[in-house]
CSV table of C-alpha atoms and ligand atoms in Angstrom, one decimal:
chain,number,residue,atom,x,y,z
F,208,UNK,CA,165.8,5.0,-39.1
F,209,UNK,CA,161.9,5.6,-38.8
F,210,UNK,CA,159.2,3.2,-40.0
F,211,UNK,CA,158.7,5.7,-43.3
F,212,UNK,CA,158.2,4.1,-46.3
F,213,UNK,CA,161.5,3.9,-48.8
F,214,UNK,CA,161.2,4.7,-52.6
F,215,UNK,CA,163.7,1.8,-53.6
F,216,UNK,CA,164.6,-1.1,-51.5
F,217,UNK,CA,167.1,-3.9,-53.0
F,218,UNK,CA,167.3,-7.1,-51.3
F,219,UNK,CA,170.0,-9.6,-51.4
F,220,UNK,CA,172.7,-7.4,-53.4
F,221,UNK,CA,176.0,-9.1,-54.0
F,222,UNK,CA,177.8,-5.9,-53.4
F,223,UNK,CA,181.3,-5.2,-55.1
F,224,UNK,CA,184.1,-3.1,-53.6
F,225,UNK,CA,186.9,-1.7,-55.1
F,226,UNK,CA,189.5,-2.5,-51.9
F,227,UNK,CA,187.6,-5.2,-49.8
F,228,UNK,CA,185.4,-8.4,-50.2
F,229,UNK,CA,181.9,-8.4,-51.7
F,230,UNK,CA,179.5,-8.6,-49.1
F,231,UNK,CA,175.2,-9.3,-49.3
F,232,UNK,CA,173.4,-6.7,-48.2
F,233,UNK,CA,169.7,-4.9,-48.1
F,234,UNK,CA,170.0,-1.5,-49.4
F,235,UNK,CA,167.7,1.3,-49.1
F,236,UNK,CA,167.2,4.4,-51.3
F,237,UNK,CA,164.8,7.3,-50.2
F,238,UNK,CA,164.9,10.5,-52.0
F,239,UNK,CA,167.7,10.1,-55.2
F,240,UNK,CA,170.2,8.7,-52.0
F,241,UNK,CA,171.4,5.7,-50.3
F,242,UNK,CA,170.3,6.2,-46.6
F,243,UNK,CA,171.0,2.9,-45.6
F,244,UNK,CA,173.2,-0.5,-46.4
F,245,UNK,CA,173.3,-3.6,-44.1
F,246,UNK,CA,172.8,-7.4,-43.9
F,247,UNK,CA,169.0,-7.0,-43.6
F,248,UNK,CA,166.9,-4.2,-43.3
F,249,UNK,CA,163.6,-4.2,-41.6
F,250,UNK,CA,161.3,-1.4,-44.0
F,251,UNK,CA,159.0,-1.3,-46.7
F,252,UNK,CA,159.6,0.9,-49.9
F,253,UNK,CA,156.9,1.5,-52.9
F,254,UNK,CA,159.6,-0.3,-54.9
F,255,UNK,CA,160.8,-3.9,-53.5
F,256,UNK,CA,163.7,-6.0,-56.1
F,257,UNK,CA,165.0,-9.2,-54.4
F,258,UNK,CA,168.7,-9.2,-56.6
F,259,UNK,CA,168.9,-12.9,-55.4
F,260,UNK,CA,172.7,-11.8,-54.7
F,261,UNK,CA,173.5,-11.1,-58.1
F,262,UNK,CA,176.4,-8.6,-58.4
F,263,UNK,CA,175.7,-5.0,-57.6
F,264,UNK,CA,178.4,-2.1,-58.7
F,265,UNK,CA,178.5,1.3,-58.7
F,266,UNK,CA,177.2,2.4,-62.9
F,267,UNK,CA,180.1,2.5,-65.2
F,268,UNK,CA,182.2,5.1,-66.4
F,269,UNK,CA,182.4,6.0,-70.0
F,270,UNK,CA,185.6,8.2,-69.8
F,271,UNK,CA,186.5,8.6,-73.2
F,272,UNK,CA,183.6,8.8,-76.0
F,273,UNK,CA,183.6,11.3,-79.4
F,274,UNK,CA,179.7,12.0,-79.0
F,275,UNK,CA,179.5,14.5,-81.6
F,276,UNK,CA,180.6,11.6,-84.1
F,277,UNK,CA,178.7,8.6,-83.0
F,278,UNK,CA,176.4,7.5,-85.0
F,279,UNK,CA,178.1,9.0,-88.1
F,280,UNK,CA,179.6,5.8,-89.9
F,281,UNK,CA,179.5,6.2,-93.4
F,282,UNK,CA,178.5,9.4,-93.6
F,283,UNK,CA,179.6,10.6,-96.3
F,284,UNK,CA,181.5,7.7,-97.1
F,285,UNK,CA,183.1,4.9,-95.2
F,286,UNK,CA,186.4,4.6,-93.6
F,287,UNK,CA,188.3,1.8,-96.2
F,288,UNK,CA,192.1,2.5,-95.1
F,289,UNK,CA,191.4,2.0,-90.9
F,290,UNK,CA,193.4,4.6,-90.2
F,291,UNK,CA,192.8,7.4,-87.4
F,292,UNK,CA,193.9,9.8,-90.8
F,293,UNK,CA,191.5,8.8,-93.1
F,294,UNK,CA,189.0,9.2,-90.0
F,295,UNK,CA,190.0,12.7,-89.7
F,296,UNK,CA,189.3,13.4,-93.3
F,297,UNK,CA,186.1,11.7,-93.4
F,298,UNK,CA,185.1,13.9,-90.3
F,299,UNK,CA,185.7,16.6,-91.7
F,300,UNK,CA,183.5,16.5,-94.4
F,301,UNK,CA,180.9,15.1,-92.5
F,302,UNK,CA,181.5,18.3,-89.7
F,303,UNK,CA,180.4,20.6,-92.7
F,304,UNK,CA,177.0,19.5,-92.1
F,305,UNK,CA,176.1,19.6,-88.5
F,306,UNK,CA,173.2,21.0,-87.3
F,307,UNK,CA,172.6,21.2,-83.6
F,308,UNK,CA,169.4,18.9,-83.9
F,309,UNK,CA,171.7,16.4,-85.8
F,310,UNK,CA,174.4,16.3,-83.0
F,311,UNK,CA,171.5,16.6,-80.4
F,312,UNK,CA,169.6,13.4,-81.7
F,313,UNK,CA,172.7,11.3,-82.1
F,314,UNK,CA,174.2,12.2,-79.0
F,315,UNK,CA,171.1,11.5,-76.8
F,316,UNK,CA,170.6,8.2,-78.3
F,317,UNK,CA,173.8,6.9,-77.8
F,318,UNK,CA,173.7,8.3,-73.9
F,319,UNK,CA,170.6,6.1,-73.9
F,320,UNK,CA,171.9,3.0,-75.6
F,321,UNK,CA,174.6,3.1,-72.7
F,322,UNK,CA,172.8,4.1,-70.0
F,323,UNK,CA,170.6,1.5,-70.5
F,324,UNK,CA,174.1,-0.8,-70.1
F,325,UNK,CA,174.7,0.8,-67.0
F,326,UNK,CA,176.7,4.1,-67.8
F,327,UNK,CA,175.9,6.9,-65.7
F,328,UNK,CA,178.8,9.1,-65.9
F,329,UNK,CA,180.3,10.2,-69.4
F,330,UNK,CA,183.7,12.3,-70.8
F,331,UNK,CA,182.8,13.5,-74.4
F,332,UNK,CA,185.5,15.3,-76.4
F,333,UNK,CA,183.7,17.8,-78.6
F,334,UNK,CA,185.5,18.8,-81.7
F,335,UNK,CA,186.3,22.8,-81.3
F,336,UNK,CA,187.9,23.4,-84.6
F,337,UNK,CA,184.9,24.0,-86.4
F,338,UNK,CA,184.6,27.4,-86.8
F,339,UNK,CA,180.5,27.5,-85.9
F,340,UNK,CA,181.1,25.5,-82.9
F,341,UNK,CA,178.0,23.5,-83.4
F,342,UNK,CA,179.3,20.0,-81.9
F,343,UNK,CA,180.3,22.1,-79.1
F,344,UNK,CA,177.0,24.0,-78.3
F,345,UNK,CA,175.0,21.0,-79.4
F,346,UNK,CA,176.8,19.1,-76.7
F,347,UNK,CA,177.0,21.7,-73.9
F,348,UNK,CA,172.7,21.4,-74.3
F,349,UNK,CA,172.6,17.9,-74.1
F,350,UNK,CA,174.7,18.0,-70.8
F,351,UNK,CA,171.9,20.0,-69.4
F,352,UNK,CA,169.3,17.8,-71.2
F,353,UNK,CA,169.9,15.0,-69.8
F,354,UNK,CA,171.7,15.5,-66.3
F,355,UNK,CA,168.8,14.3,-64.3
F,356,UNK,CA,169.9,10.5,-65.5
F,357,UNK,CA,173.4,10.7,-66.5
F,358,UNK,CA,176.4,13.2,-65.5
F,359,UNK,CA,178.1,14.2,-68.8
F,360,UNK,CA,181.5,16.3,-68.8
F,361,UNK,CA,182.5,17.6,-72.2
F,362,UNK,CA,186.0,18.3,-73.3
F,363,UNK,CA,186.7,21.2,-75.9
F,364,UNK,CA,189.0,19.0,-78.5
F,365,UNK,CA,190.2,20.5,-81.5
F,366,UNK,CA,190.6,17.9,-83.7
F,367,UNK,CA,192.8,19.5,-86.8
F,368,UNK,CA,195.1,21.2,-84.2
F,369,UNK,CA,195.8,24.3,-82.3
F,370,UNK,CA,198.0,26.1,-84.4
F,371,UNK,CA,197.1,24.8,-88.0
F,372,UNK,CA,196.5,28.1,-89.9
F,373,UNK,CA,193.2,29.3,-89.0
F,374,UNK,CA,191.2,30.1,-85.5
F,375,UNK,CA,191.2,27.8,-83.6
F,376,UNK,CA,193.1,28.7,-80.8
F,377,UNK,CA,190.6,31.0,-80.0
F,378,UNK,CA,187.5,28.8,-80.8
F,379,UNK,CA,189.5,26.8,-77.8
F,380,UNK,CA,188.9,29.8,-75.6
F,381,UNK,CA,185.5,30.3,-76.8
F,382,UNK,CA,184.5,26.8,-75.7
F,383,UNK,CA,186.0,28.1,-72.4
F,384,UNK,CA,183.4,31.3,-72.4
F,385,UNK,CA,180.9,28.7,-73.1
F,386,UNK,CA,181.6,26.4,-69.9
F,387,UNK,CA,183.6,23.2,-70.9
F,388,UNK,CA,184.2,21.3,-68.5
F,389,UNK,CA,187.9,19.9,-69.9
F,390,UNK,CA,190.3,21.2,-72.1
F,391,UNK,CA,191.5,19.2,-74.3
F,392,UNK,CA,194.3,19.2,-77.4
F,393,UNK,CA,196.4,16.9,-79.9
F,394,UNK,CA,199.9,18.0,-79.9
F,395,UNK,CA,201.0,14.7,-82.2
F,396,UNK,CA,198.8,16.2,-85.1
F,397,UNK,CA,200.0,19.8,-84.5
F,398,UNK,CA,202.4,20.7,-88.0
F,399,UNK,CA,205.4,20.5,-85.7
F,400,UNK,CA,207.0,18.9,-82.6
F,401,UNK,CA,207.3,22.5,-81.7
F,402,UNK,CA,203.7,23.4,-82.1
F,403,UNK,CA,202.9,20.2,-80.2
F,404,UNK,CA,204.7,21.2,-77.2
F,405,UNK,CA,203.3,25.1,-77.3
F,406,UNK,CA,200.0,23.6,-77.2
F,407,UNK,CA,200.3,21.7,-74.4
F,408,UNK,CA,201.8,24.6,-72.7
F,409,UNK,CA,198.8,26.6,-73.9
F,410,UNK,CA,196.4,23.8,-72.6
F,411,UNK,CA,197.6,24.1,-69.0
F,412,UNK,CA,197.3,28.0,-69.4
F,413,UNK,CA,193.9,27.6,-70.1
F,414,UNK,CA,193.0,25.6,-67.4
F,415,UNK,CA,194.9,27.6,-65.1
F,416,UNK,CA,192.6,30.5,-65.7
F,417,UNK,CA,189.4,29.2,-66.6
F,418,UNK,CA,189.5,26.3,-63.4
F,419,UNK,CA,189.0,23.3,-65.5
F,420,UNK,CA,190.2,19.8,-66.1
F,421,UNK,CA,192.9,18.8,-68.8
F,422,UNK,CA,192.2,15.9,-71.0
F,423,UNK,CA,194.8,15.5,-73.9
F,424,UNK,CA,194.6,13.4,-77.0
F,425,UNK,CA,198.4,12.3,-76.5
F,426,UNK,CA,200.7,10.4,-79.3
F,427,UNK,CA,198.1,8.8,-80.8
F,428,UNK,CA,199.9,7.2,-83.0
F,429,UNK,CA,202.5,4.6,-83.6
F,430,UNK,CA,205.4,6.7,-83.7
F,431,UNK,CA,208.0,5.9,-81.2
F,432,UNK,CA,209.3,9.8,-81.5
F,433,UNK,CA,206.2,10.8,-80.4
F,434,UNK,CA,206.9,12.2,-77.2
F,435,UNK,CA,204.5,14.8,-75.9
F,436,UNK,CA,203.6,12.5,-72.5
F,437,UNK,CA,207.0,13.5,-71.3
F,438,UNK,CA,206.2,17.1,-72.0
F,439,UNK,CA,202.3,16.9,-70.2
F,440,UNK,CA,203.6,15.0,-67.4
F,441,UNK,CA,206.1,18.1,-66.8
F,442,UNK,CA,203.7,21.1,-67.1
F,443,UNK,CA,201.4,18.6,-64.6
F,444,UNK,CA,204.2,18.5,-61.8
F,445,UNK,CA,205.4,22.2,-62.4
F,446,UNK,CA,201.7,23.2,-61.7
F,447,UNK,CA,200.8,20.3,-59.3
F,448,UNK,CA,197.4,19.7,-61.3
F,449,UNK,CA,198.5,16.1,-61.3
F,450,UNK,CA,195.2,14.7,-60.4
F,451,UNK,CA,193.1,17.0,-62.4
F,452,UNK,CA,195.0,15.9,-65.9
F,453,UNK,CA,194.3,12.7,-68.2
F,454,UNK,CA,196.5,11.7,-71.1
F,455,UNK,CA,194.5,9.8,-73.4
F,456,UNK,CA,195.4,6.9,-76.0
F,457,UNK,CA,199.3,7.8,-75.5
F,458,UNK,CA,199.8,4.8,-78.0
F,459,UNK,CA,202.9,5.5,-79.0
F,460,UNK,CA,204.0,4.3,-75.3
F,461,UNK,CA,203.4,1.0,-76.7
F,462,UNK,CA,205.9,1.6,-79.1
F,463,UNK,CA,208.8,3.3,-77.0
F,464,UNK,CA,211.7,1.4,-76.7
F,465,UNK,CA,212.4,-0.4,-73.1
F,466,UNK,CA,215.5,2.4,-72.1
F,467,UNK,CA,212.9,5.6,-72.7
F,468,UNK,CA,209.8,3.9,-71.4
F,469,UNK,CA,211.0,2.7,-68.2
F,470,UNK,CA,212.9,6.1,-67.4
F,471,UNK,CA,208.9,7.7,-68.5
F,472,UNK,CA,207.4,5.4,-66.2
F,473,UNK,CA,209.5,7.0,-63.3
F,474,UNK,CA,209.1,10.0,-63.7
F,475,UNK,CA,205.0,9.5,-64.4
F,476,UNK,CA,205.4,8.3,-60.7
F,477,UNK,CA,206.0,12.1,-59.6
F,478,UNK,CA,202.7,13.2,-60.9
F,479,UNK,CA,199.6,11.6,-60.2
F,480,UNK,CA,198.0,12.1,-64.0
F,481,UNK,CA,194.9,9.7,-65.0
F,482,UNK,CA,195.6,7.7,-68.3
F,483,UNK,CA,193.2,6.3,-70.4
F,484,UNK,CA,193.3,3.4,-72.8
F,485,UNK,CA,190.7,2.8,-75.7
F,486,UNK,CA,191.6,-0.5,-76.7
F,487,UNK,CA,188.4,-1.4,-79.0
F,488,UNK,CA,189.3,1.6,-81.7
F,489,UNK,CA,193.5,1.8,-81.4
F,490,UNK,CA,193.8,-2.2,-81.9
F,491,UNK,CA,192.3,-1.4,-84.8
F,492,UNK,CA,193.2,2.0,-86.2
F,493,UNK,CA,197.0,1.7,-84.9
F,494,UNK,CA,199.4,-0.5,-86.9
F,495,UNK,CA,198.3,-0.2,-90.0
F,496,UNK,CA,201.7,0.8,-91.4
F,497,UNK,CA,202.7,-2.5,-90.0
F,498,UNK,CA,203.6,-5.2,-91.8
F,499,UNK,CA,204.5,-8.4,-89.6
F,500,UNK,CA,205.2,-8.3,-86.4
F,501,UNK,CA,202.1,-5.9,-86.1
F,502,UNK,CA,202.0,-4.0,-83.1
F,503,UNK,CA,199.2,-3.4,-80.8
F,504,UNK,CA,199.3,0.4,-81.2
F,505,UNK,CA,198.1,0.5,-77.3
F,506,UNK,CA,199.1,1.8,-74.2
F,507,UNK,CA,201.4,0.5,-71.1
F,508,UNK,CA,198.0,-0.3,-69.6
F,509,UNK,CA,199.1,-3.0,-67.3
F,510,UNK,CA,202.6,-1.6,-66.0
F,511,UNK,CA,200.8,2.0,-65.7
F,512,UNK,CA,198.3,0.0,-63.5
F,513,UNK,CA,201.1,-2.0,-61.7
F,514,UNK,CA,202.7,1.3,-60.4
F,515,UNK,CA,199.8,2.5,-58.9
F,516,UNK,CA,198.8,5.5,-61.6
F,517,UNK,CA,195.1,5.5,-62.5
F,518,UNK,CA,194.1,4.1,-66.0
F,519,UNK,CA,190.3,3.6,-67.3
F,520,UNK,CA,189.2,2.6,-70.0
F,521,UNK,CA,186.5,4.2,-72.7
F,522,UNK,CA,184.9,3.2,-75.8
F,523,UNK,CA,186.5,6.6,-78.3
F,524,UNK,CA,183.9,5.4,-80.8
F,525,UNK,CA,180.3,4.3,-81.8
F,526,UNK,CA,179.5,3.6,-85.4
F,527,UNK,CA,181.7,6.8,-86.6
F,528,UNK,CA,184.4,7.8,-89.1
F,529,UNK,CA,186.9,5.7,-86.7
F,530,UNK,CA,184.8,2.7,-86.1
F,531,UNK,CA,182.0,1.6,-87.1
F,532,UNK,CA,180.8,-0.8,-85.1
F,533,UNK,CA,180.7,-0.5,-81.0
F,534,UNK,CA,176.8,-0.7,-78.8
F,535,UNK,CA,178.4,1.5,-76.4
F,536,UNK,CA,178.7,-1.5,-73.7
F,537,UNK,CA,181.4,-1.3,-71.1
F,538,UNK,CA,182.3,-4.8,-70.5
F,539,UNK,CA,183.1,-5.1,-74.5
F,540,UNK,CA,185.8,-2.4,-74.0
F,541,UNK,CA,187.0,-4.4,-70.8
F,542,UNK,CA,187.2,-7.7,-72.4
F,543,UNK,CA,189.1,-5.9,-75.1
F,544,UNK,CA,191.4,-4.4,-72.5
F,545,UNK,CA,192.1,-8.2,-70.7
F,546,UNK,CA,192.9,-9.5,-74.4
F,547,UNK,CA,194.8,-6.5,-75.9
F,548,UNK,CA,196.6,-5.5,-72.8
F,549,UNK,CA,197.1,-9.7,-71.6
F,550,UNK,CA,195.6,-9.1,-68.5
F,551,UNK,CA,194.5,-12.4,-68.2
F,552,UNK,CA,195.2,-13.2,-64.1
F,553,UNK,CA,192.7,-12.8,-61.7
F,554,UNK,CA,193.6,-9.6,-59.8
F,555,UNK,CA,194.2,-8.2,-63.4
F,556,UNK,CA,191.1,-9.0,-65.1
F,557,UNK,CA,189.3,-7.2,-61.7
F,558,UNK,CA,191.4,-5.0,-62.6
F,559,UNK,CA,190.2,-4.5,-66.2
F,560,UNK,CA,186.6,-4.0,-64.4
F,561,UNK,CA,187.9,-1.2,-61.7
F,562,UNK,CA,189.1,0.3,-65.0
F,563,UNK,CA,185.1,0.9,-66.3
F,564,UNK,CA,184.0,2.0,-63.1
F,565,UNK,CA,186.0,3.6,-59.7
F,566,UNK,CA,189.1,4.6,-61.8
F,567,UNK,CA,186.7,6.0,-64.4
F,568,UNK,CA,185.3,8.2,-61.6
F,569,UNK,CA,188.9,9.2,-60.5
F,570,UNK,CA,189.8,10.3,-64.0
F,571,UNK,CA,186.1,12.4,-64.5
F,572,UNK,CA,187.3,13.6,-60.5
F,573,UNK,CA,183.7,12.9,-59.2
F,574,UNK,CA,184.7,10.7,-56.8
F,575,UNK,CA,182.8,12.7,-54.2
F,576,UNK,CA,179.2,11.2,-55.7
F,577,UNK,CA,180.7,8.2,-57.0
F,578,UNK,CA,180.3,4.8,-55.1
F,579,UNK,CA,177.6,2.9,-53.0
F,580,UNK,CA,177.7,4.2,-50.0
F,581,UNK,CA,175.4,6.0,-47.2
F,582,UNK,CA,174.6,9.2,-47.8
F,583,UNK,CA,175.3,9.3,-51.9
F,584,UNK,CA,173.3,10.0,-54.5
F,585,UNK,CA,171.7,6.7,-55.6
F,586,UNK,CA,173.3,5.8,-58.6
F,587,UNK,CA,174.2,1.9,-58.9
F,588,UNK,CA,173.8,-0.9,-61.4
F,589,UNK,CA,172.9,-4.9,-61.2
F,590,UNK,CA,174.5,-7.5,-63.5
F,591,UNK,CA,173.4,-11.1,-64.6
F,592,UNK,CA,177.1,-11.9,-62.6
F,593,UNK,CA,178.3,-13.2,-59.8
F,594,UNK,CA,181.5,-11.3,-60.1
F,595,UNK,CA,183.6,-8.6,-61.9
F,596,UNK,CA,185.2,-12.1,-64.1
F,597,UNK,CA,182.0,-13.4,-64.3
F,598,UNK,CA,180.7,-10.5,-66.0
F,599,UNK,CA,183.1,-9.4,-68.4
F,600,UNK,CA,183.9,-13.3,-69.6
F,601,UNK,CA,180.1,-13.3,-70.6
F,602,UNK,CA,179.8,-10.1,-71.1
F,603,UNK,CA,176.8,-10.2,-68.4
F,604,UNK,CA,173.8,-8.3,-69.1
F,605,UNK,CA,173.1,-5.1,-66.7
F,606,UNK,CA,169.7,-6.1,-65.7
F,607,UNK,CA,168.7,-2.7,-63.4
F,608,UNK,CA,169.6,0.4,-63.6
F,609,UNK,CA,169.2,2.9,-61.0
F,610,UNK,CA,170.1,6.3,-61.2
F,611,UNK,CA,169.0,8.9,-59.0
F,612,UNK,CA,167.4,6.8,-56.7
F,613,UNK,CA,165.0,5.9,-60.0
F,614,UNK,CA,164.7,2.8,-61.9
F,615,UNK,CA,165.9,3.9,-65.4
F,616,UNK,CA,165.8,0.9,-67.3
F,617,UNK,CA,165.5,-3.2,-67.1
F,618,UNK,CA,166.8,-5.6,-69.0
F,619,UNK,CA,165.9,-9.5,-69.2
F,620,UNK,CA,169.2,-11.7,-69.4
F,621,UNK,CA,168.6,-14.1,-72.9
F,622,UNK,CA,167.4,-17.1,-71.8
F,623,UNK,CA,168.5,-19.3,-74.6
F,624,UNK,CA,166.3,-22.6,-74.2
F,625,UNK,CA,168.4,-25.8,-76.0
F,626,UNK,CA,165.6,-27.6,-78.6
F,627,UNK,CA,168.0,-30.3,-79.9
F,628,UNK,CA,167.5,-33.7,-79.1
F,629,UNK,CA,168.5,-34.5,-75.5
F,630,UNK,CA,169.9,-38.4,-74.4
F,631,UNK,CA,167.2,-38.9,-71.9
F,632,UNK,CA,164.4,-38.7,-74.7
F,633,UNK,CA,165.8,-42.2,-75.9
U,887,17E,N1,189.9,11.8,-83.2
U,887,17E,C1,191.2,11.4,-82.9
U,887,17E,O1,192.1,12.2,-83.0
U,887,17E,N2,191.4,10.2,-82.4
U,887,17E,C2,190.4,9.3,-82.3
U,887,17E,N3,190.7,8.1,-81.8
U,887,17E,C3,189.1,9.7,-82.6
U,887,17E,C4,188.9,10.9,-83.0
U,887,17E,C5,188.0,8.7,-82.4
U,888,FE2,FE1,189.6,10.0,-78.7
């Protein structure tokens, strides 16, 4: 390397790595890339941060957010019975309503409330059975908006079904024309079992001729008949697009009994399909027809992770018909996911943080500019932590953001000074 001067160089970062030790290290950014990494480098750079080996990890990975509802709760009335049904009512009142601007505004400021928490990379489901399309298009400009500081995919989701009586089948292929990214479906709240499994079958169509990802709301609910990750994990081995299709929530899996399950987790191990868990929203909206014992309502997160298949973990909701509460921060979702899924030992609860960041890549399939390494785009994040426990049992504030090779935002860690009277005062 020359004597040029860098953009960005970080001193003292307590790197992370998802297979081997942390290590400290100088690295340097020139350009939006990394161009170099080492125990100590010997430039100068306009911008010099000395990390004081804090903990520095590729950004997170929101892999499952409804952007074109956050921001919505209580619009036009709140969510009293919990449940995902009463959600889907509310929504669609509120969907009556949207206006590009109002899906424009809401999702840019909730992009911004995470990226300034260190998300860089996003997977929103847009709702396609609306017959305008406007959470859609509204979504498809905001990917352009804002793609110089975070990388958003958006899924074409129709929310009230495939096949329930009116269009939507071919607002699906619409959102195709119109360059989604993902297809996505809900074969649990199709009218019938039958319908369920014809949409998944049309789903993988799609894909097939359009070239794009599969990400299916699957068994969202607490049903143990609900059994339409049998049927996606099929379709993904007959076509080998394994690695290019997530089945999201699958809640019902947490409901299966021990026979079924453990004969689905076989055969799960013949495709390499991405899972992901939203453990903030289903703890809450799932067993609510419970009494006692309630059930969790949420996925095999920890035996899906034991066998090797890639789960992450996403948020689903901010302040919308489903939930309303939620900042958008990643390490809330993850503590969630140690609690709610008992990942409480140490590899597990790393675990829980691989889950918000590299498997989150592996699921969006951007692995190929994901991670901090030589030659990548510059994308990274700093935490008030010393490690990936450290972080999510104080839910550590991300103090830099980089993305880009640009700072995009800073954060100060509270300092919380203690006032009270102290023994030595006498
Ligand atoms: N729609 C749905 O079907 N399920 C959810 N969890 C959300 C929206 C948030
Ligand atoms: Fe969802």
């Amino acid at each position: 390397m020359s004597s040029q001067v860098l953009d960005l160089l970080l001193r003292r970062c307590r790197l992370i790595h998802l297979d081997q030790p942390a290590e400290t290290v100088d690295i340097a950014i020139q350009a939006g890339r990394i161009v170099a990494i080492a125990p100590h480098l010997d430039q100068s750079a306009q911008l010099e941060l000395d990390i004081q080996e804090q903990m520095v990890s590729p950004p997170f990975v929101e892999s499952h957010i409804h952007l074109d509802s956050a921001l919505t709760a209580g619009e036009p009335r709140w969510n009293q019975s919990g449940t995902l049904f009463e959600g889907i009512e509310i929504w669609r009142d509120r969907k009556q309503s949207l206006t590009i601007k109002d899906v424009k505004q809401r999702a840019i400021a909730t992009l911004k409330q995470q990226a300034m928490q260190g998300v860089l990379f996003v997977r929103s489901h847009a709702d396609v059975s609306e017959q305008n399309l406007i959470a859609l298009k509204g979504l498809l400009e905001v990917r352009e908006e804002v793609k110089d500081w975070i990388t958003l995919q958006v899924v074409a989701f129709p929310q009230d079904g495939v096949y329930d009586g009116s269009k939507n089948e071919e607002l699906m292929e619409e959102a195709l024309r119109l360059g989604v990214d993902v297809v996505g479906g809900i074969p649990h709240y199709e009218l019938t079992r039958e319908d369920g499994v014809r949409s998944i079958h049309r789903i993988f169509e799609l894909a097939q001729k359009y070239d794009r990802l599969i990400d299916i709301h699957c068994d969202e609910i607490d049903d143990d008949q609900s059994r339409f990750l049998e049927v996606v994990a099929a379709c993904a081995l007959r076509t080998d697009m394994g690695a290019r299709v997530t089945a999201s929530h699958t809640t019902a899996f947490g409901s299966y009994n021990n026979a079924y399950a453990f004969k689905l987790l076989g055969f799960l191990q013949r495709t390499p399909i991405n899972f992901i868990a939203n453990p903030l929203i289903n703890i809450t909206l799932q067993g609510r027809a419970d009494t006692y014992p309630k059930r969790r309502g949420v996925t095999r997160v920890k035996e899906l992770w034991q066998q090797g298949q890639n789960v992450s973990l996403g948020h689903d909701c901010v302040q919308d018909p489903w939930y309303s509460l939620g900042t958008g921060n990643m390490l809330d979702v993850a503590s969630m996911a140690v609690h709610v899924c008992q990942m409480t030992g140490t590899p597990e609860i790393d675990a829980c943080y691989n889950m918000i960041t590299w498997h989150g890549a592996k699921t969006l399939h951007i692995e190929d500019q994901y991670g901090v390494e030589v030659g990548k785009p510059a994308n990274l994040i700093v935490l008030d932590a010393g490690d990936r426990y450290d972080a999510i049992r104080r839910r550590a504030t991300v103090r830099y953001v980089i993305s880009r090779g640009k700072l995009l935002a800073h954060t100060e860690p509270p300092n919380p000074q203690w006032k009270g009277e102290s023994k030595d005062e006498g």
